[in-house]
Short mmCIF file of C-alpha atoms in Angstrom, two decimals:
data_model
loop_
_atom_site.label_atom_id
_atom_site.label_comp_id
_atom_site.label_asym_id
_atom_site.label_seq_id
_atom_site.Cartn_x
_atom_site.Cartn_y
_atom_site.Cartn_z
CA MET A 1 -0.17 0.09 -0.15
CA GLY A 2 1.38 3.44 -0.72
CA ILE A 3 1.94 6.29 1.35
CA ASP A 4 -1.15 8.32 1.65
CA ARG A 5 -1.52 12.37 1.14
CA THR A 6 -1.61 13.13 4.70
CA SER A 7 1.59 11.16 5.78
CA ARG A 8 3.69 12.63 3.27
CA ALA A 9 2.41 16.12 4.17
CA GLN A 10 3.11 15.34 7.86
CA GLY A 11 6.39 13.75 6.72
CA CYS A 12 7.42 17.23 4.94
CA LEU A 13 6.85 19.43 7.68
CA LEU A 14 8.48 17.20 10.14
CA GLY A 15 11.07 16.52 7.96
CA GLN A 16 11.82 20.47 7.64
CA LEU A 17 11.55 21.04 11.20
CA ALA A 18 13.80 18.32 12.34
CA GLY A 19 16.42 18.82 9.65
CA ASP A 20 16.34 22.71 10.72
CA ALA A 21 16.50 21.75 14.56
CA LEU A 22 19.47 19.16 14.04
CA GLY A 23 21.53 21.53 11.93
CA SER A 24 21.14 24.41 13.96
CA LEU A 25 23.40 22.22 16.76
CA VAL A 26 26.16 22.75 14.26
CA GLU A 27 25.48 25.33 11.97
CA PHE A 28 28.61 27.04 10.23
CA GLN A 29 30.74 24.40 11.76
CA SER A 30 33.30 22.58 9.42
CA PRO A 31 32.94 18.90 8.92
CA ASP A 32 35.88 18.19 10.89
CA GLU A 33 34.57 20.13 13.74
CA ILE A 34 31.22 18.30 13.36
CA ARG A 35 32.74 14.70 13.60
CA ARG A 36 34.90 15.80 16.63
CA SER A 37 31.68 16.62 18.49
CA TYR A 38 29.48 13.93 16.69
CA PRO A 39 31.36 11.10 15.58
CA ASP A 40 28.44 9.09 14.81
CA GLY A 41 26.48 11.65 13.21
CA VAL A 42 24.02 14.60 14.54
CA ARG A 43 21.07 12.10 15.07
CA GLU A 44 19.22 13.55 18.17
CA LEU A 45 17.21 16.70 18.98
CA ALA A 46 19.07 18.51 21.95
CA ASP A 47 19.24 22.08 23.64
CA GLY A 48 22.25 24.19 22.86
CA GLY A 49 23.92 24.49 19.72
CA THR A 50 25.12 27.35 17.83
CA TRP A 51 22.18 29.88 18.81
CA ASN A 52 21.42 27.92 22.15
CA THR A 53 17.80 26.79 21.16
CA ILE A 54 15.88 24.08 23.03
CA ALA A 55 15.34 20.70 21.39
CA GLY A 56 13.15 21.13 18.14
CA GLN A 57 13.21 24.93 17.94
CA PRO A 58 12.80 25.84 14.28
CA THR A 59 15.01 28.68 13.08
CA ASN A 60 14.39 28.49 9.04
CA ALA A 61 11.43 27.56 6.99
CA LEU A 62 12.92 27.28 3.39
CA PHE A 63 11.36 24.47 1.44
CA ALA A 64 12.58 23.05 -1.86
CA MET A 65 10.61 22.85 -5.19
CA GLY A 66 8.86 19.74 -5.87
CA ILE A 67 7.36 19.17 -2.40
CA ALA A 68 3.74 20.11 -3.53
CA TYR A 69 3.87 17.40 -6.34
CA ALA A 70 5.53 14.54 -4.26
CA ILE A 71 2.75 15.16 -1.75
CA GLN A 72 -0.12 15.05 -4.18
CA SER A 73 1.19 12.49 -6.58
CA GLY A 74 2.73 9.89 -4.20
CA CYS A 75 6.00 9.50 -6.72
CA ASP A 76 9.38 8.07 -5.49
CA GLY A 77 12.50 10.13 -5.25
CA LYS A 78 13.76 9.25 -8.69
CA ASP A 79 10.73 9.93 -10.28
CA LEU A 80 10.50 13.32 -8.57
CA TYR A 81 13.70 14.26 -9.84
CA GLN A 82 13.13 13.51 -13.05
CA HIS A 83 10.01 15.74 -12.90
CA ILE A 84 12.26 18.65 -11.52
CA ARG A 85 14.77 18.28 -14.24
CA GLN A 86 12.12 18.03 -17.00
CA TRP A 87 10.36 21.26 -15.56
CA SER A 88 13.77 22.89 -15.77
CA LEU A 89 14.03 22.25 -19.41
CA ASP A 90 10.35 23.27 -20.01
CA MET A 91 10.92 26.48 -18.16
CA PRO A 92 13.43 29.58 -19.03
CA VAL A 93 15.65 28.80 -16.00
CA GLU A 94 19.24 30.26 -15.71
CA PRO A 95 22.14 27.82 -16.92
CA ALA A 96 23.61 27.60 -13.40
CA LEU A 97 20.35 26.20 -12.20
CA LEU A 98 20.41 23.46 -14.98
CA ASP A 99 23.95 22.68 -14.43
CA THR A 100 22.93 22.04 -10.40
CA ILE A 101 20.24 19.74 -11.24
CA ASP A 102 22.36 17.61 -13.68
CA LYS A 103 25.04 17.65 -10.88
CA ALA A 104 22.99 16.30 -8.06
CA ALA A 105 22.58 13.40 -10.01
CA GLU A 106 25.97 12.55 -9.78
CA GLU A 107 27.49 14.19 -6.72
CA PRO A 108 26.75 16.46 -3.77
CA PRO A 109 28.14 20.06 -3.59
CA ALA A 110 31.91 20.32 -3.72
CA ASP A 111 31.97 23.07 -1.07
CA TYR A 112 29.28 23.53 1.75
CA VAL A 113 31.36 25.72 4.00
CA HIS A 114 32.75 28.81 2.04
CA GLN A 115 29.57 29.62 0.32
CA GLN A 116 27.28 29.31 3.29
CA GLY A 117 23.57 30.25 2.72
CA TRP A 118 23.62 30.00 -1.07
CA VAL A 119 20.64 28.27 -2.36
CA MET A 120 22.18 26.16 -4.79
CA ILE A 121 24.27 24.24 -2.45
CA ALA A 122 20.94 23.19 -0.46
CA PHE A 123 18.96 22.64 -3.63
CA GLN A 124 21.97 20.45 -5.22
CA ASN A 125 22.41 18.73 -1.75
CA ALA A 126 18.57 17.96 -1.39
CA LEU A 127 18.27 16.52 -4.93
CA TYR A 128 21.51 14.32 -4.48
CA GLN A 129 20.19 12.87 -1.06
CA LEU A 130 17.02 12.50 -2.88
CA LEU A 131 18.44 9.99 -5.12
CA GLN A 132 21.20 8.61 -2.98
CA ALA A 133 19.95 8.54 0.64
CA SER A 134 18.77 4.91 1.96
CA ASN A 135 16.26 6.66 4.12
CA LEU A 136 15.21 9.98 5.32
CA GLU A 137 17.32 9.87 8.55
CA GLU A 138 20.64 9.04 6.67
CA GLY A 139 20.03 11.75 4.19
CA VAL A 140 19.52 14.37 6.92
CA VAL A 141 22.27 13.51 9.06
CA ASP A 142 24.77 13.17 5.80
CA THR A 143 23.73 16.61 4.91
CA ILE A 144 24.52 18.06 8.52
CA MET A 145 27.88 16.19 8.95
CA ARG A 146 29.05 18.04 5.43
CA GLY A 147 28.88 21.37 7.65
CA GLY A 148 28.31 25.06 6.50
CA ASP A 149 24.80 26.37 6.48
CA THR A 150 23.58 23.01 8.09
CA ASP A 151 20.05 24.17 9.20
CA THR A 152 18.95 25.38 6.09
CA ASN A 153 20.57 22.50 3.93
CA ALA A 154 18.91 19.92 6.35
CA ALA A 155 15.59 21.78 6.28
CA ILE A 156 15.24 21.78 2.63
CA CYS A 157 16.61 18.04 2.28
CA GLY A 158 14.26 16.89 5.12
CA ALA A 159 11.29 18.56 3.81
CA LEU A 160 11.56 17.01 0.46
CA LEU A 161 12.56 13.53 1.43
CA GLY A 162 9.60 13.79 4.25
CA ALA A 163 7.18 14.79 1.27
CA VAL A 164 8.64 11.49 -0.57
CA CYS A 165 8.93 9.09 2.61
CA GLY A 166 6.06 10.02 4.78
CA ARG A 167 5.50 10.51 8.53
CA ASP A 168 7.00 7.15 9.35
CA ALA A 169 10.19 7.90 8.08
CA ILE A 170 10.74 10.28 10.76
CA PRO A 171 12.59 9.06 13.77
CA ALA A 172 10.73 8.64 17.05
CA GLN A 173 13.18 10.77 18.94
CA TRP A 174 12.78 13.58 16.31
CA LEU A 175 8.86 13.49 16.33
CA ASP A 176 8.91 13.53 20.11
CA GLY A 177 11.49 16.48 20.45
CA LEU A 178 9.43 18.51 18.08
CA GLN A 179 5.76 17.57 19.54
CA ASN A 180 7.43 18.82 22.97
CA CYS A 181 9.27 21.89 22.01
CA ARG A 182 7.64 24.99 23.86
CA PRO A 183 10.19 27.79 23.55
CA GLU A 184 8.24 30.12 25.96
CA ALA A 185 9.21 33.00 27.92
CA GLY A 186 10.39 31.93 31.58
CA HIS A 187 11.85 28.50 30.34
CA PRO A 188 15.15 28.02 31.95
CA ARG A 189 16.71 27.08 28.93
CA VAL A 190 15.17 29.64 26.30
CA ARG A 191 17.23 32.60 25.33
CA HIS A 192 14.73 33.72 22.44
CA PRO A 193 11.34 33.09 23.33
CA ARG A 194 8.80 32.53 20.31
CA PRO A 195 5.27 33.11 20.12
CA GLU A 196 2.88 30.05 20.33
CA CYS A 197 1.77 30.26 16.91
CA PHE A 198 5.40 29.20 15.76
CA TRP A 199 5.88 26.33 18.16
CA PRO A 200 6.12 23.00 16.21
CA VAL A 201 3.84 20.91 18.90
CA ASP A 202 0.79 20.77 16.44
CA VAL A 203 2.57 20.15 13.28
CA LEU A 204 0.58 17.07 12.46
CA GLU A 205 -2.53 18.77 12.71
CA LEU A 206 -1.23 21.74 10.65
CA ALA A 207 -0.24 19.16 7.86
CA GLU A 208 -3.44 17.41 8.07
CA GLY A 209 -5.33 20.69 7.82
CA LEU A 210 -3.22 21.66 4.82
CA VAL A 211 -3.98 18.65 2.78
CA LYS A 212 -7.79 19.68 3.08
CA THR A 213 -7.01 22.79 1.11
CA ARG A 214 -7.16 21.47 -2.59
CA VAL A 215 -5.06 23.09 -5.00
CA VAL A 216 -6.91 23.69 -8.50
CA LYS A 217 -5.52 24.08 -11.67
CA HIS A 218 -6.27 27.30 -13.47
CA THR A 219 -7.37 27.03 -17.08
CA ALA A 220 -4.69 29.12 -18.41
CA GLY A 221 -2.06 26.24 -18.98
CA TYR A 222 0.17 25.57 -21.73
CA SER A 223 1.30 22.32 -23.54
CA ILE A 224 4.73 20.96 -23.96
CA GLY A 225 4.77 17.66 -25.69
CA ASN A 226 2.03 15.63 -23.75
CA ARG A 227 2.18 17.57 -20.83
CA THR A 228 0.22 20.45 -19.76
CA HIS A 229 1.98 23.09 -17.43
CA VAL A 230 0.01 25.14 -15.49
CA ARG A 231 0.80 29.13 -15.15
CA SER A 232 -1.24 29.65 -12.01
CA LEU A 233 -2.38 27.52 -9.33
CA PHE A 234 -5.22 28.60 -7.01
CA ARG A 235 -5.89 27.34 -3.48
CA GLU A 236 -9.68 26.53 -2.89
CA ASN A 237 -10.96 25.50 0.79
CA VAL A 238 -13.28 22.65 0.63
CA GLU A 239 -15.38 20.99 3.32
CA ASN A 240 -14.48 17.67 4.70
#
């Protein structure tokens, strides 16, 4: 039985949040520094890190392209990669982006550290992990161990893998940390309190609610080959 749409949506948000929180523990460190501190990989949510956050506290909310398609279609990683590559050929994108997509099929980015924050690194890494990682956990951990802008890279990777692999691919410790993360004022380990609306404790319910928002294709599409591409997508709320 395939992974249902709700599970993929939940996996996407959980993967993004967990990747972000795990990556924040070692953000801007080199691969050697990370290996010295975490010889077995950054695998557990914990308090502290570069910005001294509590376990599970999100710092970025970046998503890779293709997430919506993965959730809606139920495709696997290789199929999603091929769709992303085809879209890049169909649309007028920069040559650098085309090159990044092609490179991702063969290798991860050559340098994660000296161009921190550059979205091409995060994008190439996410596509590489989509094709090569044995599971979501290994893809996120491998991403973090490469250093650099670890929380951004892992958030994008986790979101994409979560959209493909679903909720059950999220390790139990990550899920528990996210569902119990309340960075509120007065907490002895919280230096930067967040409003309750930004807490990840209700992420499963949020994802389920988002799935109930149907994406409707606008009629202004255009055909390329035997595919119909939609210029605009409108969101329409529907009843249960």
